[in-house]
Tab-separated table of C-alpha atoms and ligand atoms in Angstrom:
chain	number	residue	atom	x	y	z
A	1	UNK	CA	-0.510	63.655	14.647
A	2	UNK	CA	-3.127	62.575	11.904
A	3	UNK	CA	-3.018	62.803	8.592
A	4	UNK	CA	-7.173	63.819	6.349
A	5	UNK	CA	-6.705	59.855	6.150
A	6	UNK	CA	-6.018	58.483	9.450
A	7	UNK	CA	-9.687	60.574	10.607
A	8	UNK	CA	-11.959	60.366	7.918
A	9	UNK	CA	-13.621	56.396	10.464
A	10	UNK	CA	-14.663	54.991	6.975
A	11	UNK	CA	-11.444	53.522	6.900
A	12	UNK	CA	-10.196	53.343	9.887
A	13	UNK	CA	-9.338	49.615	11.411
A	14	UNK	CA	-12.191	47.675	13.062
A	15	UNK	CA	-11.488	44.808	14.156
A	16	UNK	CA	-13.498	41.248	13.110
A	17	UNK	CA	-13.538	38.562	16.164
A	18	UNK	CA	-13.145	35.029	14.643
A	19	UNK	CA	-16.454	33.015	16.091
A	20	UNK	CA	-15.774	28.761	14.790
A	21	UNK	CA	-13.633	26.451	14.622
A	22	UNK	CA	-13.907	23.005	12.979
A	23	UNK	CA	-11.092	20.277	14.383
A	24	UNK	CA	-11.700	17.368	11.854
A	25	UNK	CA	-9.138	14.035	13.197
A	26	UNK	CA	-8.599	12.709	9.710
A	27	UNK	CA	-6.392	9.601	8.537
A	28	UNK	CA	-4.299	9.577	4.838
A	29	UNK	CA	-3.838	6.186	3.727
A	30	UNK	CA	-1.303	5.296	1.771
A	31	UNK	CA	-0.987	2.897	-1.423
A	32	UNK	CA	1.272	0.886	-0.368
A	33	UNK	CA	3.181	0.637	2.567
A	34	UNK	CA	5.945	3.607	2.069
A	35	UNK	CA	10.255	3.001	3.655
A	36	UNK	CA	12.462	5.311	4.163
A	37	UNK	CA	16.670	4.211	5.890
A	38	UNK	CA	14.293	4.156	9.503
A	39	UNK	CA	12.385	1.635	8.399
A	40	UNK	CA	15.198	-0.610	6.728
A	41	UNK	CA	17.472	-0.023	10.065
A	42	UNK	CA	14.365	-1.169	11.947
A	43	UNK	CA	14.158	1.750	13.802
A	44	UNK	CA	10.377	3.132	12.750
A	45	UNK	CA	8.444	0.930	10.774
A	46	UNK	CA	6.750	1.182	6.703
A	47	UNK	CA	4.511	4.143	6.841
A	48	UNK	CA	0.839	3.107	5.688
A	49	UNK	CA	-1.219	6.828	6.523
A	50	UNK	CA	-1.071	10.324	8.057
A	51	UNK	CA	-2.597	11.863	10.579
A	52	UNK	CA	-4.263	14.350	9.188
A	53	UNK	CA	-5.043	17.992	11.684
A	54	UNK	CA	-7.689	20.182	10.046
A	55	UNK	CA	-8.906	23.773	12.060
A	56	UNK	CA	-11.768	25.266	10.105
A	57	UNK	CA	-11.902	28.517	11.271
A	58	UNK	CA	-14.832	31.434	10.813
A	59	UNK	CA	-15.266	34.585	11.863
A	60	UNK	CA	-17.905	36.882	13.027
A	61	UNK	CA	-17.878	38.682	9.242
A	62	UNK	CA	-18.204	36.099	7.156
A	63	UNK	CA	-14.422	34.701	6.987
A	64	UNK	CA	-13.010	31.506	6.517
A	65	UNK	CA	-9.206	29.345	6.596
A	66	UNK	CA	-9.083	25.779	6.651
A	67	UNK	CA	-5.249	24.863	8.047
A	68	UNK	CA	-3.167	21.676	7.989
A	69	UNK	CA	-1.476	19.589	10.860
A	70	UNK	CA	0.011	16.198	10.485
A	71	UNK	CA	1.769	14.010	11.866
A	72	UNK	CA	3.535	9.830	9.665
A	73	UNK	CA	3.228	7.524	12.099
A	74	UNK	CA	2.805	8.540	15.995
A	75	UNK	CA	1.097	11.581	17.414
A	76	UNK	CA	-2.085	12.310	15.405
A	77	UNK	CA	-4.609	11.909	18.478
A	78	UNK	CA	-2.253	13.654	20.489
A	79	UNK	CA	-2.249	17.124	17.637
A	80	UNK	CA	-5.984	16.590	18.423
A	81	UNK	CA	-6.508	16.555	21.891
A	82	UNK	CA	-4.020	19.331	22.259
A	83	UNK	CA	-5.692	21.619	19.673
A	84	UNK	CA	-8.521	20.832	21.394
A	85	UNK	CA	-7.778	22.141	24.620
A	86	UNK	CA	-7.007	25.265	23.413
A	87	UNK	CA	-9.022	26.761	20.865
A	88	UNK	CA	-11.792	28.671	22.516
A	89	UNK	CA	-8.641	30.799	23.011
A	90	UNK	CA	-9.452	31.691	20.175
A	91	UNK	CA	-12.966	32.515	20.359
A	92	UNK	CA	-13.922	36.301	19.981
A	93	UNK	CA	-10.459	37.646	19.086
A	94	UNK	CA	-9.074	39.694	16.458
A	95	UNK	CA	-8.233	37.318	12.773
A	96	UNK	CA	-5.990	39.487	12.202
A	97	UNK	CA	-3.717	39.738	14.599
A	98	UNK	CA	-2.034	36.097	14.046
A	99	UNK	CA	1.453	36.705	15.267
A	100	UNK	CA	-0.231	37.253	18.933
A	101	UNK	CA	-2.864	33.787	18.607
A	102	UNK	CA	0.415	32.334	17.949
A	103	UNK	CA	2.317	33.682	21.623
A	104	UNK	CA	-1.573	33.216	22.997
A	105	UNK	CA	-1.536	29.820	22.104
A	106	UNK	CA	1.934	28.866	23.035
A	107	UNK	CA	1.391	30.432	26.804
A	108	UNK	CA	-1.360	28.521	27.289
A	109	UNK	CA	0.187	24.744	26.298
A	110	UNK	CA	3.124	26.377	27.229
A	111	UNK	CA	4.500	23.514	30.299
A	112	UNK	CA	4.507	20.116	27.655
A	113	UNK	CA	6.891	22.997	25.411
A	114	UNK	CA	7.425	25.431	23.258
A	115	UNK	CA	8.008	22.941	20.498
A	116	UNK	CA	7.003	19.516	18.782
A	117	UNK	CA	3.328	18.751	19.120
A	118	UNK	CA	2.529	21.415	21.339
A	119	UNK	CA	2.977	24.029	18.471
A	120	UNK	CA	1.976	21.021	16.129
A	121	UNK	CA	-1.404	20.795	16.717
A	122	UNK	CA	-1.180	25.290	16.838
A	123	UNK	CA	0.199	24.910	13.715
A	124	UNK	CA	-2.902	24.015	12.080
A	125	UNK	CA	-5.156	27.538	13.574
A	126	UNK	CA	-1.537	29.793	12.662
A	127	UNK	CA	-1.861	28.103	9.044
A	128	UNK	CA	-5.950	28.603	8.881
A	129	UNK	CA	-5.377	32.890	9.617
A	130	UNK	CA	-2.991	32.504	7.375
A	131	UNK	CA	-4.982	31.614	4.776
A	132	UNK	CA	-8.137	33.512	5.434
A	133	UNK	CA	-5.888	36.568	6.339
A	134	UNK	CA	-5.262	36.298	2.215
A	135	UNK	CA	-8.607	35.266	0.958
A	136	UNK	CA	-10.058	38.296	2.490
A	137	UNK	CA	-7.552	40.544	0.529
A	138	UNK	CA	-8.768	38.536	-2.156
A	139	UNK	CA	-4.454	37.395	-2.360
A	140	UNK	CA	-2.731	34.651	-3.219
A	141	UNK	CA	-1.217	34.085	0.238
A	142	UNK	CA	2.121	34.312	-2.169
A	143	UNK	CA	0.899	37.695	-2.657
A	144	UNK	CA	0.293	37.839	0.653
A	145	UNK	CA	3.464	37.648	1.901
A	146	UNK	CA	5.193	39.041	-0.772
A	147	UNK	CA	6.537	37.038	-3.876
A	148	UNK	CA	8.833	36.127	-5.614
A	149	UNK	CA	8.178	34.511	-8.279
A	150	UNK	CA	4.780	32.927	-9.592
A	151	UNK	CA	6.780	29.084	-9.995
A	152	UNK	CA	9.203	26.957	-7.767
A	153	UNK	CA	11.325	24.128	-9.548
A	154	UNK	CA	9.915	20.712	-7.398
A	155	UNK	CA	11.402	17.479	-7.817
A	156	UNK	CA	10.102	14.357	-6.735
A	157	UNK	CA	10.240	11.923	-3.388
A	158	UNK	CA	7.157	9.225	-3.731
A	159	UNK	CA	9.052	7.370	-6.466
A	160	UNK	CA	12.120	7.391	-5.694
A	161	UNK	CA	11.585	5.541	-1.809
A	162	UNK	CA	13.499	1.837	0.021
A	163	UNK	CA	11.040	-0.200	-0.667
A	164	UNK	CA	10.983	0.481	-4.956
A	165	UNK	CA	12.641	-2.055	-6.927
A	166	UNK	CA	15.794	-0.371	-9.127
A	167	UNK	CA	13.676	-1.016	-11.987
A	168	UNK	CA	10.712	0.813	-10.876
A	169	UNK	CA	12.687	2.973	-9.340
A	170	UNK	CA	14.334	3.801	-13.082
A	171	UNK	CA	10.643	3.469	-14.773
A	172	UNK	CA	9.503	6.431	-12.085
A	173	UNK	CA	11.933	8.926	-12.109
A	174	UNK	CA	11.343	8.779	-16.282
A	175	UNK	CA	7.887	9.503	-15.502
A	176	UNK	CA	7.556	12.508	-12.907
A	177	UNK	CA	10.313	13.832	-15.858
A	178	UNK	CA	7.770	13.029	-18.383
A	179	UNK	CA	5.077	15.412	-16.506
A	180	UNK	CA	6.574	17.820	-16.521
A	181	UNK	CA	8.511	18.012	-12.515
A	182	UNK	CA	12.341	19.220	-12.438
A	183	UNK	CA	14.096	17.010	-10.140
A	184	UNK	CA	13.675	13.713	-8.669
A	185	UNK	CA	15.317	12.935	-5.098
A	186	UNK	CA	16.396	8.754	-4.454
A	187	UNK	CA	16.216	7.770	-0.668
A	188	UNK	CA	19.661	5.950	0.956
A	189	UNK	CA	21.166	5.183	3.891
A	190	UNK	CA	19.942	1.301	3.715
A	191	UNK	CA	22.537	-0.515	5.666
A	192	UNK	CA	24.104	-2.479	2.121
A	193	UNK	CA	26.017	0.953	1.618
A	194	UNK	CA	26.900	-0.651	-2.263
A	195	UNK	CA	23.523	-1.208	-3.317
A	196	UNK	CA	22.525	2.585	-2.679
A	197	UNK	CA	25.907	3.299	-4.656
A	198	UNK	CA	24.851	1.515	-6.986
A	199	UNK	CA	20.762	2.517	-7.505
A	200	UNK	CA	21.801	6.402	-7.101
A	201	UNK	CA	24.830	5.181	-9.896
A	202	UNK	CA	21.378	3.503	-12.414
A	203	UNK	CA	19.932	6.793	-12.672
A	204	UNK	CA	22.328	9.163	-12.835
A	205	UNK	CA	22.260	7.273	-16.183
A	206	UNK	CA	19.140	6.255	-16.726
A	207	UNK	CA	17.952	10.146	-16.347
A	208	UNK	CA	22.073	12.150	-17.838
A	209	UNK	CA	24.483	14.225	-16.953
A	210	UNK	CA	21.577	17.412	-16.569
A	211	UNK	CA	18.991	16.189	-14.814
A	212	UNK	CA	18.803	17.106	-11.045
A	213	UNK	CA	19.631	14.255	-8.786
A	214	UNK	CA	19.321	14.566	-5.031
A	215	UNK	CA	20.143	11.645	-1.682
A	216	UNK	CA	17.948	11.548	1.154
A	217	UNK	CA	19.927	9.248	4.123
A	218	UNK	CA	16.774	9.417	6.448
A	219	UNK	CA	19.695	10.782	9.830
A	220	UNK	CA	20.948	6.676	9.510
A	221	UNK	CA	24.434	7.086	9.313
A	222	UNK	CA	27.428	8.066	11.286
A	223	UNK	CA	29.931	10.942	11.321
A	224	UNK	CA	32.564	7.624	9.794
A	225	UNK	CA	30.370	6.715	6.865
A	226	UNK	CA	28.253	10.054	6.143
A	227	UNK	CA	32.010	11.119	5.543
A	228	UNK	CA	32.761	7.937	3.989
A	229	UNK	CA	29.389	8.578	1.688
A	230	UNK	CA	29.918	12.207	0.853
A	231	UNK	CA	32.955	11.527	-0.691
A	232	UNK	CA	31.660	8.157	-3.227
A	233	UNK	CA	28.847	10.848	-3.417
A	234	UNK	CA	30.760	13.782	-5.492
A	235	UNK	CA	31.354	12.426	-8.749
A	236	UNK	CA	27.073	11.803	-9.712
A	237	UNK	CA	26.912	16.200	-8.923
A	238	UNK	CA	23.943	15.743	-6.812
A	239	UNK	CA	22.085	19.454	-5.952
A	240	UNK	CA	22.471	17.304	-1.762
A	241	UNK	CA	22.770	14.907	0.762
A	242	UNK	CA	20.069	14.494	2.600
A	243	UNK	CA	19.869	14.284	6.539
A	244	UNK	CA	22.920	12.292	6.206
A	245	UNK	CA	23.527	12.104	10.300
A	246	UNK	CA	21.079	12.257	13.187
A	247	UNK	CA	18.883	15.759	12.513
A	248	UNK	CA	20.265	17.146	16.091
A	249	UNK	CA	24.087	16.352	15.479
A	250	UNK	CA	25.206	19.843	14.623
A	251	UNK	CA	28.097	19.656	14.263
A	252	UNK	CA	28.316	16.800	12.849
A	253	UNK	CA	26.999	18.085	8.932
A	254	UNK	CA	28.693	21.403	9.415
A	255	UNK	CA	32.052	19.516	9.328
A	256	UNK	CA	30.217	17.871	6.033
A	257	UNK	CA	29.426	20.881	4.616
A	258	UNK	CA	32.522	22.956	5.541
A	259	UNK	CA	34.408	19.637	4.420
A	260	UNK	CA	32.169	18.911	0.609
A	261	UNK	CA	31.335	20.276	-2.524
A	262	UNK	CA	28.001	18.240	-3.151
A	263	UNK	CA	25.553	20.755	-0.701
A	264	UNK	CA	24.897	19.722	2.523
A	265	UNK	CA	20.908	19.474	3.049
A	266	UNK	CA	18.757	19.012	6.814
A	267	UNK	CA	15.462	20.847	8.798
A	268	UNK	CA	13.024	18.769	8.506
A	269	UNK	CA	13.089	16.795	11.309
A	270	UNK	CA	13.376	19.638	14.675
A	271	UNK	CA	10.406	21.160	15.472
A	272	UNK	CA	10.682	24.973	16.533
A	273	UNK	CA	12.210	28.833	14.721
A	274	UNK	CA	14.834	27.709	17.951
A	275	UNK	CA	15.940	24.228	17.058
A	276	UNK	CA	16.454	25.562	12.903
A	277	UNK	CA	18.264	29.000	14.306
A	278	UNK	CA	20.570	27.040	16.234
A	279	UNK	CA	21.521	24.220	13.409
A	280	UNK	CA	21.949	28.151	11.159
A	281	UNK	CA	24.473	29.645	14.005
A	282	UNK	CA	26.510	25.689	13.930
A	283	UNK	CA	26.234	26.431	9.251
A	284	UNK	CA	24.918	22.337	9.076
A	285	UNK	CA	23.410	23.428	6.477
A	286	UNK	CA	23.392	24.395	2.541
A	287	UNK	CA	19.799	23.813	1.833
A	288	UNK	CA	17.895	24.934	5.745
A	289	UNK	CA	14.427	21.453	5.099
A	290	UNK	CA	12.369	23.583	7.608
A	291	UNK	CA	8.247	22.223	7.310
A	292	UNK	CA	5.873	24.732	7.907
A	293	UNK	CA	2.785	22.982	10.000
A	294	UNK	CA	6.024	21.043	11.943
A	295	UNK	CA	7.580	23.746	12.707
A	296	UNK	CA	3.533	25.246	14.346
A	297	UNK	CA	2.829	26.678	11.584
A	298	UNK	CA	3.412	29.767	8.925
A	299	UNK	CA	4.789	32.342	11.450
A	300	UNK	CA	6.996	30.453	13.460
A	301	UNK	CA	8.484	29.278	9.748
A	302	UNK	CA	9.072	32.763	8.336
A	303	UNK	CA	11.012	34.591	11.643
A	304	UNK	CA	13.235	31.098	9.958
A	305	UNK	CA	12.927	32.167	6.385
A	306	UNK	CA	13.902	34.798	7.530
A	307	UNK	CA	17.369	33.802	9.835
A	308	UNK	CA	17.837	31.118	6.765
A	309	UNK	CA	18.157	33.736	4.403
A	310	UNK	CA	20.191	36.496	6.476
A	311	UNK	CA	23.226	33.598	6.960
A	312	UNK	CA	23.427	33.021	2.368
A	313	UNK	CA	20.766	29.761	2.783
A	314	UNK	CA	19.096	27.928	-0.294
A	315	UNK	CA	15.438	26.675	0.875
A	316	UNK	CA	14.183	23.905	0.738
A	317	UNK	CA	11.063	23.099	2.241
A	318	UNK	CA	10.562	20.073	3.499
A	319	UNK	CA	6.295	17.136	2.113
A	320	UNK	CA	2.991	19.479	2.300
A	321	UNK	CA	3.884	21.402	-1.035
A	322	UNK	CA	0.123	23.487	-1.360
A	323	UNK	CA	1.485	25.109	1.340
A	324	UNK	CA	5.336	25.706	0.610
A	325	UNK	CA	4.390	26.207	-2.038
A	326	UNK	CA	3.241	29.854	-1.473
A	327	UNK	CA	5.918	29.800	0.983
A	328	UNK	CA	8.853	28.754	-1.327
A	329	UNK	CA	7.386	31.868	-3.838
A	330	UNK	CA	7.999	34.282	-0.728
A	331	UNK	CA	11.774	33.919	-0.496
A	332	UNK	CA	14.524	35.465	-1.354
A	333	UNK	CA	16.346	32.668	-3.723
A	334	UNK	CA	14.795	29.977	-6.431
A	335	UNK	CA	14.354	27.619	-3.489
A	336	UNK	CA	13.493	22.982	-4.385
A	337	UNK	CA	9.606	21.974	-3.397
A	338	UNK	CA	9.177	18.449	-2.911
A	339	UNK	CA	7.217	17.016	-4.579
A	340	UNK	CA	4.136	14.825	-3.544
A	341	UNK	CA	1.275	13.793	-4.700
A	342	UNK	CA	0.076	12.041	-1.460
A	343	UNK	CA	-1.979	14.952	0.303
A	344	UNK	CA	-3.934	15.762	-3.279
A	345	UNK	CA	-7.047	13.116	-2.603
A	346	UNK	CA	-7.370	15.252	0.344
A	347	UNK	CA	-8.527	18.695	-1.456
A	348	UNK	CA	-10.628	20.353	-4.567
A	349	UNK	CA	-8.200	21.984	-6.236
A	350	UNK	CA	-4.689	20.468	-7.655
A	351	UNK	CA	-1.511	21.697	-8.511
A	352	UNK	CA	0.124	22.589	-11.860
A	353	UNK	CA	3.309	21.701	-13.193
A	354	UNK	CA	5.322	22.265	-16.167
A	355	UNK	CA	8.440	22.719	-16.979
A	356	UNK	CA	10.153	21.615	-13.817
A	357	UNK	CA	7.673	23.616	-11.746
A	358	UNK	CA	5.241	24.132	-10.234
A	359	UNK	CA	2.531	27.151	-9.958
A	360	UNK	CA	1.648	28.765	-7.467
A	361	UNK	CA	-1.903	28.521	-6.631
A	362	UNK	CA	-2.998	32.319	-8.708
A	363	UNK	CA	-6.081	31.523	-5.918
A	364	UNK	CA	-7.696	33.490	-2.982
A	365	UNK	CA	-5.126	31.959	0.287
A	366	UNK	CA	-3.702	29.074	0.068
A	367	UNK	CA	-6.176	27.665	-3.421
A	368	UNK	CA	-7.860	25.427	-1.060
A	369	UNK	CA	-11.323	23.797	-0.034
A	370	UNK	CA	-11.505	20.270	2.026
A	371	UNK	CA	-12.673	17.456	-0.711
A	372	UNK	CA	-14.869	14.971	0.574
A	373	UNK	CA	-13.041	11.733	1.084
A	374	UNK	CA	-11.107	14.020	3.344
A	375	UNK	CA	-14.590	14.344	4.808
A	376	UNK	CA	-14.949	10.479	4.998
A	377	UNK	CA	-11.440	9.474	5.795
A	378	UNK	CA	-12.335	11.717	9.381
A	379	UNK	CA	-13.330	9.794	12.300
A	380	UNK	CA	-13.239	12.540	14.599
A	381	UNK	CA	-14.729	16.256	14.653
A	382	UNK	CA	-15.457	18.772	17.220
A	383	UNK	CA	-16.397	22.317	17.268
A	384	UNK	CA	-16.176	24.944	19.230
A	385	UNK	CA	-17.570	28.710	19.395
A	386	UNK	CA	-20.964	29.471	17.203
A	387	UNK	CA	-21.049	29.193	13.494
A	388	UNK	CA	-22.269	33.458	12.862
B	1	LIG	MG1	13.876	13.971	4.012
């Protein structure tokens, strides 16, 4: 059956083709070495830089997209190497077939797994293809996906790390609130539990009862400690308690979520939609915290968000606010976006914040372009294909 519209050759679809890709390995230095509970318990060293993987894609018809992935501590060179190896599979492909291309790239490296570093490398291409599609449509990414809202409530994490002395913590929290950021997150999970409690108590007292506060133990409690600490923290009326247990302890998280009034948040360390599916099936979180680059891009993120929505979970995407503000804007119920200013020097644009909320950019695509500073911090680039 053909309608008049469908048979009109001027409206029929003609595919575009990916002709050129540039991959960049960029190292973003951090002003201060960063410590969360994983450092205080001796598992990791303080973080001094973030390895960024950028994918710039161009098509025969002159459309462009910018995508990113990242790694904290080890992993940056591996992501870059894997991306370089699979990138030629995109040349000549229709950039609109994002789902098919994700599958194609994933199967190209399936023997090293369909989670973790392999899909994180693919995530940079996937984000770039979504950016390209939205830009070509003249739409912000949030609108391409089907936006629910034009701003998203946001909370600050960067002021509440464990290397920050208590006095400075209070100054940082007040400064974030003055900037218009809605919530304040504090890191806990240090070996001295009394110190954790004192810091949370001081910030709650300083900010008053109404300000949303979250805490994050970065997986450093065992089950008995988590039980005890969740019980102590019930009286602070927290928005959530994040990663009280090892990221893969689904049963343990589920028991805490069932037992305590304070919502449990987790999911940032998981590296695929399949792992998030397990977490959701276990009802291990009240707030799910997927990270699009870490799970392999927007394609798997949307699968996770659909499952989370079906299960009635709240959403708090992890890190990379520049990308997640768009994805959070398309989620059914009101999410929280994590405010980190760390990535800001990489881009020419800035996100606007007002009245506790981050405004979703109205520029096409992600609304981002790489800064001169990002180019200056780039250690390695590789180009695949030919510019049209
Ligand atoms: Mg966290």
